[in-house]
mmCIF file of C-alpha atoms in Angstrom:
data_model
loop_
_atom_site.group_PDB
_atom_site.id
_atom_site.type_symbol
_atom_site.label_atom_id
_atom_site.label_comp_id
_atom_site.label_asym_id
_atom_site.label_seq_id
_atom_site.Cartn_x
_atom_site.Cartn_y
_atom_site.Cartn_z
ATOM 1 C CA MET G 1 -3.527 0.612 -13.349
ATOM 2 C CA VAL G 2 -3.275 2.965 -16.429
ATOM 3 C CA THR G 3 -4.326 6.510 -15.914
ATOM 4 C CA ARG G 4 -5.774 8.025 -18.837
ATOM 5 C CA ALA G 5 -4.685 11.720 -19.423
ATOM 6 C CA THR G 6 -6.968 14.563 -18.809
ATOM 7 C CA ASP G 7 -7.307 18.128 -20.211
ATOM 8 C CA ALA G 8 -7.556 19.701 -16.836
ATOM 9 C CA GLY G 9 -4.972 20.945 -14.523
ATOM 10 C CA THR G 10 -1.642 23.102 -14.875
ATOM 11 C CA ASN G 11 0.607 20.054 -15.319
ATOM 12 C CA GLN G 12 -0.859 18.636 -18.266
ATOM 13 C CA SER G 13 2.555 17.715 -19.795
ATOM 14 C CA VAL G 14 3.695 15.886 -16.559
ATOM 15 C CA GLU G 15 0.414 14.136 -16.248
ATOM 16 C CA ARG G 16 0.425 13.100 -19.920
ATOM 17 C CA ALA G 17 3.884 11.815 -19.574
ATOM 18 C CA VAL G 18 3.001 9.647 -16.505
ATOM 19 C CA SER G 19 0.083 8.159 -18.372
ATOM 20 C CA VAL G 20 2.326 6.875 -21.021
ATOM 21 C CA LEU G 21 4.840 5.319 -18.497
ATOM 22 C CA ARG G 22 1.762 3.586 -16.788
ATOM 23 C CA ALA G 23 0.487 2.218 -20.100
ATOM 24 C CA LEU G 24 3.942 0.733 -20.784
ATOM 25 C CA ASP G 25 3.403 -1.004 -17.214
ATOM 26 C CA SER G 26 0.114 -2.317 -18.223
ATOM 27 C CA GLY G 27 1.122 -5.973 -18.576
ATOM 28 C CA ARG G 28 2.294 -6.357 -21.946
ATOM 29 C CA PRO G 29 6.245 -6.215 -22.434
ATOM 30 C CA GLU G 30 6.335 -3.965 -25.596
ATOM 31 C CA LEU G 31 3.700 -1.671 -27.109
ATOM 32 C CA ARG G 32 3.187 0.159 -30.349
ATOM 33 C CA VAL G 33 2.662 3.807 -30.395
ATOM 34 C CA SER G 34 -1.048 3.257 -31.134
ATOM 35 C CA ASP G 35 -1.315 0.800 -28.326
ATOM 36 C CA VAL G 36 -0.083 3.473 -26.085
ATOM 37 C CA ALA G 37 -2.264 6.236 -27.631
ATOM 38 C CA GLU G 38 -5.398 3.768 -26.988
ATOM 39 C CA LEU G 39 -4.484 3.225 -23.445
ATOM 40 C CA THR G 40 -4.081 6.760 -22.471
ATOM 41 C CA GLY G 41 -6.683 8.477 -24.678
ATOM 42 C CA LEU G 42 -4.060 10.514 -26.360
ATOM 43 C CA GLY G 43 -3.625 11.388 -29.905
ATOM 44 C CA SER G 44 -1.117 9.383 -31.875
ATOM 45 C CA SER G 45 1.043 12.632 -32.668
ATOM 46 C CA THR G 46 1.041 13.526 -29.074
ATOM 47 C CA THR G 47 1.695 9.980 -27.806
ATOM 48 C CA SER G 48 4.650 9.838 -30.297
ATOM 49 C CA ARG G 49 6.230 13.026 -29.295
ATOM 50 C CA LEU G 50 5.983 12.097 -25.598
ATOM 51 C CA LEU G 51 7.582 8.812 -26.281
ATOM 52 C CA SER G 52 10.370 10.419 -28.216
ATOM 53 C CA THR G 53 11.017 12.645 -25.191
ATOM 54 C CA LEU G 54 10.974 9.886 -22.653
ATOM 55 C CA GLU G 55 13.272 7.954 -24.784
ATOM 56 C CA ARG G 56 15.828 10.617 -24.900
ATOM 57 C CA LEU G 57 15.559 11.029 -21.022
ATOM 58 C CA ASP G 58 16.170 7.207 -20.853
ATOM 59 C CA MET G 59 12.752 6.605 -19.277
ATOM 60 C CA VAL G 60 11.644 4.348 -22.291
ATOM 61 C CA GLU G 61 13.384 2.620 -24.969
ATOM 62 C CA ARG G 62 12.533 1.507 -28.552
ATOM 63 C CA ASP G 63 13.473 -1.654 -30.073
ATOM 64 C CA PRO G 64 15.432 -0.749 -33.204
ATOM 65 C CA VAL G 65 14.081 -3.563 -35.219
ATOM 66 C CA SER G 66 10.313 -3.715 -34.078
ATOM 67 C CA ASN G 67 9.997 -0.019 -33.291
ATOM 68 C CA LEU G 68 7.930 -1.188 -30.136
ATOM 69 C CA TYR G 69 8.504 0.537 -26.779
ATOM 70 C CA ARG G 70 9.260 -0.527 -23.418
ATOM 71 C CA LEU G 71 10.199 0.848 -19.955
ATOM 72 C CA SER G 72 13.892 1.543 -19.850
ATOM 73 C CA LEU G 73 16.422 0.483 -17.290
ATOM 74 C CA GLY G 74 16.798 4.232 -16.531
ATOM 75 C CA LEU G 75 13.842 3.986 -14.366
ATOM 76 C CA LEU G 76 15.505 1.368 -11.957
ATOM 77 C CA PRO G 77 17.642 3.686 -9.795
ATOM 78 C CA LEU G 78 14.573 5.813 -9.147
ATOM 79 C CA ALA G 79 12.459 2.688 -8.007
ATOM 80 C CA ALA G 80 15.236 1.289 -5.886
ATOM 81 C CA THR G 81 15.672 4.843 -4.297
ATOM 82 C CA ALA G 82 11.985 5.137 -3.656
ATOM 83 C CA THR G 83 11.937 1.577 -2.282
ATOM 84 C CA ASN G 84 14.885 1.787 0.012
ATOM 85 C CA ARG G 85 13.959 5.153 1.371
ATOM 86 C CA HIS G 86 10.581 4.019 2.328
ATOM 87 C CA PRO G 87 10.295 4.044 6.418
ATOM 88 C CA VAL G 88 8.276 0.694 6.327
ATOM 89 C CA HIS G 89 10.929 -1.055 3.943
ATOM 90 C CA ARG G 90 14.045 0.300 6.097
ATOM 91 C CA ALA G 91 12.274 -1.145 9.189
ATOM 92 C CA ALA G 92 11.223 -4.376 7.867
ATOM 93 C CA ARG G 93 14.134 -5.442 5.657
ATOM 94 C CA MET G 94 16.353 -6.898 8.283
ATOM 95 C CA VAL G 95 13.353 -8.315 10.198
ATOM 96 C CA LEU G 96 11.833 -10.239 7.303
ATOM 97 C CA GLN G 97 15.216 -11.519 6.060
ATOM 98 C CA GLY G 98 15.609 -13.072 9.474
ATOM 99 C CA LEU G 99 12.024 -14.337 9.449
ATOM 100 C CA ALA G 100 12.739 -16.003 5.949
ATOM 101 C CA THR G 101 15.752 -17.599 7.258
ATOM 102 C CA ARG G 102 14.351 -19.018 10.392
ATOM 103 C CA THR G 103 11.145 -20.378 8.886
ATOM 104 C CA GLY G 104 12.283 -21.385 5.344
ATOM 105 C CA LEU G 105 9.334 -19.490 4.224
ATOM 106 C CA GLY G 106 8.743 -16.603 1.990
ATOM 107 C CA ALA G 107 8.286 -13.230 3.739
ATOM 108 C CA ASN G 108 6.513 -10.084 2.234
ATOM 109 C CA VAL G 109 5.934 -6.540 3.314
ATOM 110 C CA ALA G 110 3.307 -4.593 1.625
ATOM 111 C CA VAL G 111 1.321 -1.152 1.820
ATOM 112 C CA ARG G 112 -2.245 -0.417 0.680
ATOM 113 C CA ARG G 113 -2.349 1.734 -2.649
ATOM 114 C CA GLY G 114 -5.950 2.494 -3.202
ATOM 115 C CA SER G 115 -7.892 -0.541 -4.043
ATOM 116 C CA GLU G 116 -4.812 -2.912 -4.144
ATOM 117 C CA LEU G 117 -1.731 -3.740 -2.110
ATOM 118 C CA MET G 118 1.759 -3.032 -3.318
ATOM 119 C CA PHE G 119 4.667 -5.133 -2.230
ATOM 120 C CA LEU G 120 7.698 -3.267 -0.751
ATOM 121 C CA GLY G 121 9.907 -6.305 -0.521
ATOM 122 C CA ASN G 122 9.944 -10.094 -0.749
ATOM 123 C CA PHE G 123 12.559 -12.431 0.863
ATOM 124 C CA GLU G 124 12.568 -16.144 -0.312
ATOM 125 C CA GLY G 125 13.010 -19.101 2.051
ATOM 126 C CA THR G 126 13.986 -22.479 1.339
ATOM 127 C CA ARG G 127 10.862 -24.070 1.779
ATOM 128 C CA ALA G 128 8.740 -21.653 -0.217
ATOM 129 C CA PRO G 129 7.917 -22.219 -3.931
ATOM 130 C CA LYS G 130 10.024 -19.817 -6.233
ATOM 131 C CA SER G 131 8.373 -16.334 -6.204
ATOM 132 C CA TYR G 132 8.299 -13.768 -8.902
ATOM 133 C CA THR G 133 6.920 -11.053 -6.587
ATOM 134 C CA GLN G 134 8.900 -7.960 -6.632
ATOM 135 C CA ALA G 135 8.917 -4.595 -5.145
ATOM 136 C CA GLY G 136 6.140 -2.519 -6.762
ATOM 137 C CA HIS G 137 4.010 -5.512 -7.969
ATOM 138 C CA THR G 138 0.246 -5.319 -6.856
ATOM 139 C CA ALA G 139 -2.070 -7.863 -5.534
ATOM 140 C CA PRO G 140 -5.746 -7.970 -4.541
ATOM 141 C CA LEU G 141 -6.822 -7.116 -0.880
ATOM 142 C CA HIS G 142 -9.492 -9.352 -0.377
ATOM 143 C CA ALA G 143 -7.666 -12.493 -1.535
ATOM 144 C CA THR G 144 -4.338 -12.340 0.428
ATOM 145 C CA SER G 145 -3.895 -12.569 4.147
ATOM 146 C CA ILE G 146 -1.601 -9.372 3.889
ATOM 147 C CA GLY G 147 -4.421 -7.622 2.103
ATOM 148 C CA LYS G 148 -7.010 -8.544 4.846
ATOM 149 C CA CYS G 149 -4.792 -7.176 7.589
ATOM 150 C CA LEU G 150 -4.533 -3.758 5.473
ATOM 151 C CA LEU G 151 -8.336 -3.883 5.103
ATOM 152 C CA THR G 152 -9.012 -3.869 8.948
ATOM 153 C CA GLY G 153 -8.318 -0.327 9.258
ATOM 154 C CA LEU G 154 -11.674 0.461 7.157
ATOM 155 C CA THR G 155 -15.322 0.159 7.856
ATOM 156 C CA PRO G 156 -17.377 -2.297 6.097
ATOM 157 C CA LYS G 157 -19.005 0.645 4.130
ATOM 158 C CA GLU G 158 -15.600 1.775 3.242
ATOM 159 C CA ARG G 159 -14.487 -1.572 1.999
ATOM 160 C CA ARG G 160 -17.520 -2.084 -0.205
ATOM 161 C CA LYS G 161 -16.924 1.234 -1.734
ATOM 162 C CA LEU G 162 -13.152 0.548 -2.256
ATOM 163 C CA LEU G 163 -13.278 -3.084 -3.367
ATOM 164 C CA GLY G 164 -16.864 -3.116 -5.328
ATOM 165 C CA ASP G 165 -19.285 -5.894 -5.299
ATOM 166 C CA PRO G 166 -19.096 -8.698 -5.807
ATOM 167 C CA LEU G 167 -15.459 -9.463 -5.129
ATOM 168 C CA GLU G 168 -13.341 -10.837 -7.856
ATOM 169 C CA ALA G 169 -12.632 -14.686 -7.779
ATOM 170 C CA HIS G 170 -9.083 -15.655 -8.343
ATOM 171 C CA THR G 171 -9.640 -19.548 -7.500
ATOM 172 C CA GLU G 172 -12.494 -21.452 -6.375
ATOM 173 C CA TYR G 173 -11.684 -20.722 -2.848
ATOM 174 C CA THR G 174 -11.487 -16.877 -3.025
ATOM 175 C CA THR G 175 -13.812 -14.943 -0.700
ATOM 176 C CA THR G 176 -16.372 -13.267 -3.023
ATOM 177 C CA SER G 177 -18.936 -12.145 -0.571
ATOM 178 C CA HIS G 178 -18.630 -8.889 1.452
ATOM 179 C CA ASP G 179 -20.364 -10.514 4.548
ATOM 180 C CA HIS G 180 -17.874 -13.230 4.532
ATOM 181 C CA LEU G 181 -15.041 -10.821 4.397
ATOM 182 C CA ASP G 182 -16.425 -8.576 7.228
ATOM 183 C CA THR G 183 -16.471 -11.910 9.156
ATOM 184 C CA GLU G 184 -12.993 -12.518 8.315
ATOM 185 C CA ILE G 185 -11.813 -8.924 9.128
ATOM 186 C CA GLU G 186 -13.290 -9.196 12.759
ATOM 187 C CA THR G 187 -11.484 -12.332 13.410
ATOM 188 C CA VAL G 188 -8.266 -10.426 12.248
ATOM 189 C CA ARG G 189 -9.007 -7.711 14.511
ATOM 190 C CA ARG G 190 -9.715 -10.188 17.422
ATOM 191 C CA THR G 191 -6.645 -12.447 16.759
ATOM 192 C CA GLY G 192 -4.086 -9.974 15.358
ATOM 193 C CA TYR G 193 -3.282 -12.030 12.316
ATOM 194 C CA ALA G 194 -4.989 -13.128 9.065
ATOM 195 C CA VAL G 195 -4.980 -16.578 7.167
ATOM 196 C CA GLU G 196 -5.386 -17.411 3.464
ATOM 197 C CA ALA G 197 -5.390 -20.688 1.787
ATOM 198 C CA GLU G 198 -5.353 -20.828 -1.860
ATOM 199 C CA GLU G 199 -7.490 -17.826 -2.452
ATOM 200 C CA ARG G 200 -5.081 -16.181 -4.875
ATOM 201 C CA ALA G 201 -3.115 -19.346 -6.051
ATOM 202 C CA LEU G 202 -3.645 -23.016 -5.852
ATOM 203 C CA GLY G 203 -1.283 -24.784 -3.569
ATOM 204 C CA ARG G 204 -0.122 -21.722 -1.672
ATOM 205 C CA ALA G 205 -1.339 -20.158 1.664
ATOM 206 C CA SER G 206 -0.115 -17.403 4.061
ATOM 207 C CA LEU G 207 -0.310 -15.823 7.456
ATOM 208 C CA ALA G 208 0.008 -12.299 7.833
ATOM 209 C CA ALA G 209 -0.096 -9.456 10.698
ATOM 210 C CA PRO G 210 -0.420 -5.723 10.624
ATOM 211 C CA VAL G 211 2.193 -3.065 11.122
ATOM 212 C CA ARG G 212 1.262 0.188 12.884
ATOM 213 C CA ASP G 213 3.080 3.575 13.187
ATOM 214 C CA ALA G 214 3.326 5.848 15.984
ATOM 215 C CA SER G 215 -0.099 6.937 15.861
ATOM 216 C CA GLY G 216 -1.317 3.501 16.055
ATOM 217 C CA ASP G 217 -2.711 3.250 12.542
ATOM 218 C CA ILE G 218 -2.155 0.339 10.416
ATOM 219 C CA VAL G 219 0.209 1.495 7.795
ATOM 220 C CA ALA G 220 1.605 -1.902 6.301
ATOM 221 C CA ALA G 221 1.482 -5.598 6.975
ATOM 222 C CA ILE G 222 3.880 -8.514 6.687
ATOM 223 C CA SER G 223 3.393 -12.009 5.858
ATOM 224 C CA LEU G 224 4.693 -15.608 5.605
ATOM 225 C CA TRP G 225 3.832 -17.525 2.691
ATOM 226 C CA GLY G 226 4.480 -21.097 1.474
ATOM 227 C CA PRO G 227 2.955 -24.505 0.412
ATOM 228 C CA THR G 228 -0.483 -25.490 1.808
ATOM 229 C CA SER G 229 1.285 -28.556 3.465
ATOM 230 C CA VAL G 230 3.146 -25.940 5.746
ATOM 231 C CA LEU G 231 0.764 -23.081 6.089
ATOM 232 C CA GLY G 232 -2.833 -24.334 5.157
ATOM 233 C CA ASP G 233 -5.424 -26.548 6.628
ATOM 234 C CA ARG G 234 -3.400 -29.489 5.622
ATOM 235 C CA SER G 235 -0.369 -28.285 7.534
ATOM 236 C CA ASP G 236 1.605 -31.106 9.236
ATOM 237 C CA THR G 237 0.909 -29.995 13.119
ATOM 238 C CA GLU G 238 -1.208 -27.548 14.757
ATOM 239 C CA GLU G 239 1.738 -26.713 16.917
ATOM 240 C CA GLN G 240 3.764 -25.861 13.999
ATOM 241 C CA ARG G 241 1.186 -23.541 12.597
ATOM 242 C CA ILE G 242 0.868 -21.973 15.967
ATOM 243 C CA ALA G 243 4.647 -21.279 16.106
ATOM 244 C CA LEU G 244 4.611 -19.485 12.746
ATOM 245 C CA VAL G 245 1.621 -17.330 13.854
ATOM 246 C CA ARG G 246 3.671 -16.489 16.844
ATOM 247 C CA GLU G 247 6.759 -15.645 14.542
ATOM 248 C CA VAL G 248 4.862 -13.397 12.161
ATOM 249 C CA ILE G 249 3.089 -11.331 14.944
ATOM 250 C CA GLU G 250 6.378 -10.841 16.685
ATOM 251 C CA ALA G 251 7.970 -9.843 13.471
ATOM 252 C CA ALA G 252 5.277 -7.226 12.761
ATOM 253 C CA ASP G 253 5.515 -5.956 16.424
ATOM 254 C CA ALA G 254 9.339 -5.314 15.984
ATOM 255 C CA ILE G 255 8.623 -3.386 12.657
ATOM 256 C CA SER G 256 5.790 -1.508 14.404
ATOM 257 C CA GLN G 257 8.136 -0.515 17.359
ATOM 258 C CA ALA G 258 10.843 0.618 14.832
ATOM 259 C CA LEU G 259 8.100 3.040 13.293
ATOM 260 C CA GLY G 260 7.237 4.377 16.769
ATOM 261 C CA ALA G 261 4.448 2.186 17.936
ATOM 262 C CA LEU G 262 3.969 1.850 21.543
#
């Protein structure tokens, strides 16, 4: 999400610099100065000065031929440190590596950031399709099992305010009705896990369970994902699916205990 710079506050320069960095993370690999100015709402001269300063600080880099700007590799150490020092990532890393190895499926951990979820880690299994999900990537809350777990801590009114109405469709199977989502969330609360089949991407399905901290609040969620032949309604056997549900719940409980949950 691009944050447009404002004229209020005592840290205007910092706010503007951050808005430029977020503009460069808006989906296109490289941008012109005018593109960044349009995305941030800043003037062209101000944008150019900020880009020059950020380039000098190794936060952005400019292609010498095209003069287009992109985020610099100088940001990677900061991103890696932020991820590795996050308490949920520290508690989940080894657990999810083991989960992916045992099941052969992909294993993710994510937290809620506003109206989206943000992945803190992704571990690939041998039976899962190639994943391009990386730490820092975001995804919709209502169209993923991991997101539905994260939404269980909110009331129906809070969910409607957060997500808007109607809910965005990503495939023909995406839940777009809040009433339907409310029913799904109640099922998650009752069973302790969430399921999703082809709501975000065709051919893929997932199971997820919430992670709690010492206060008992849901602070994250983990998921197993893979082909619908393994996790969806067309899975090979019900026994197989039940075993995977048990795996993901036990893994979530282990992470919760590491975070101090009883």
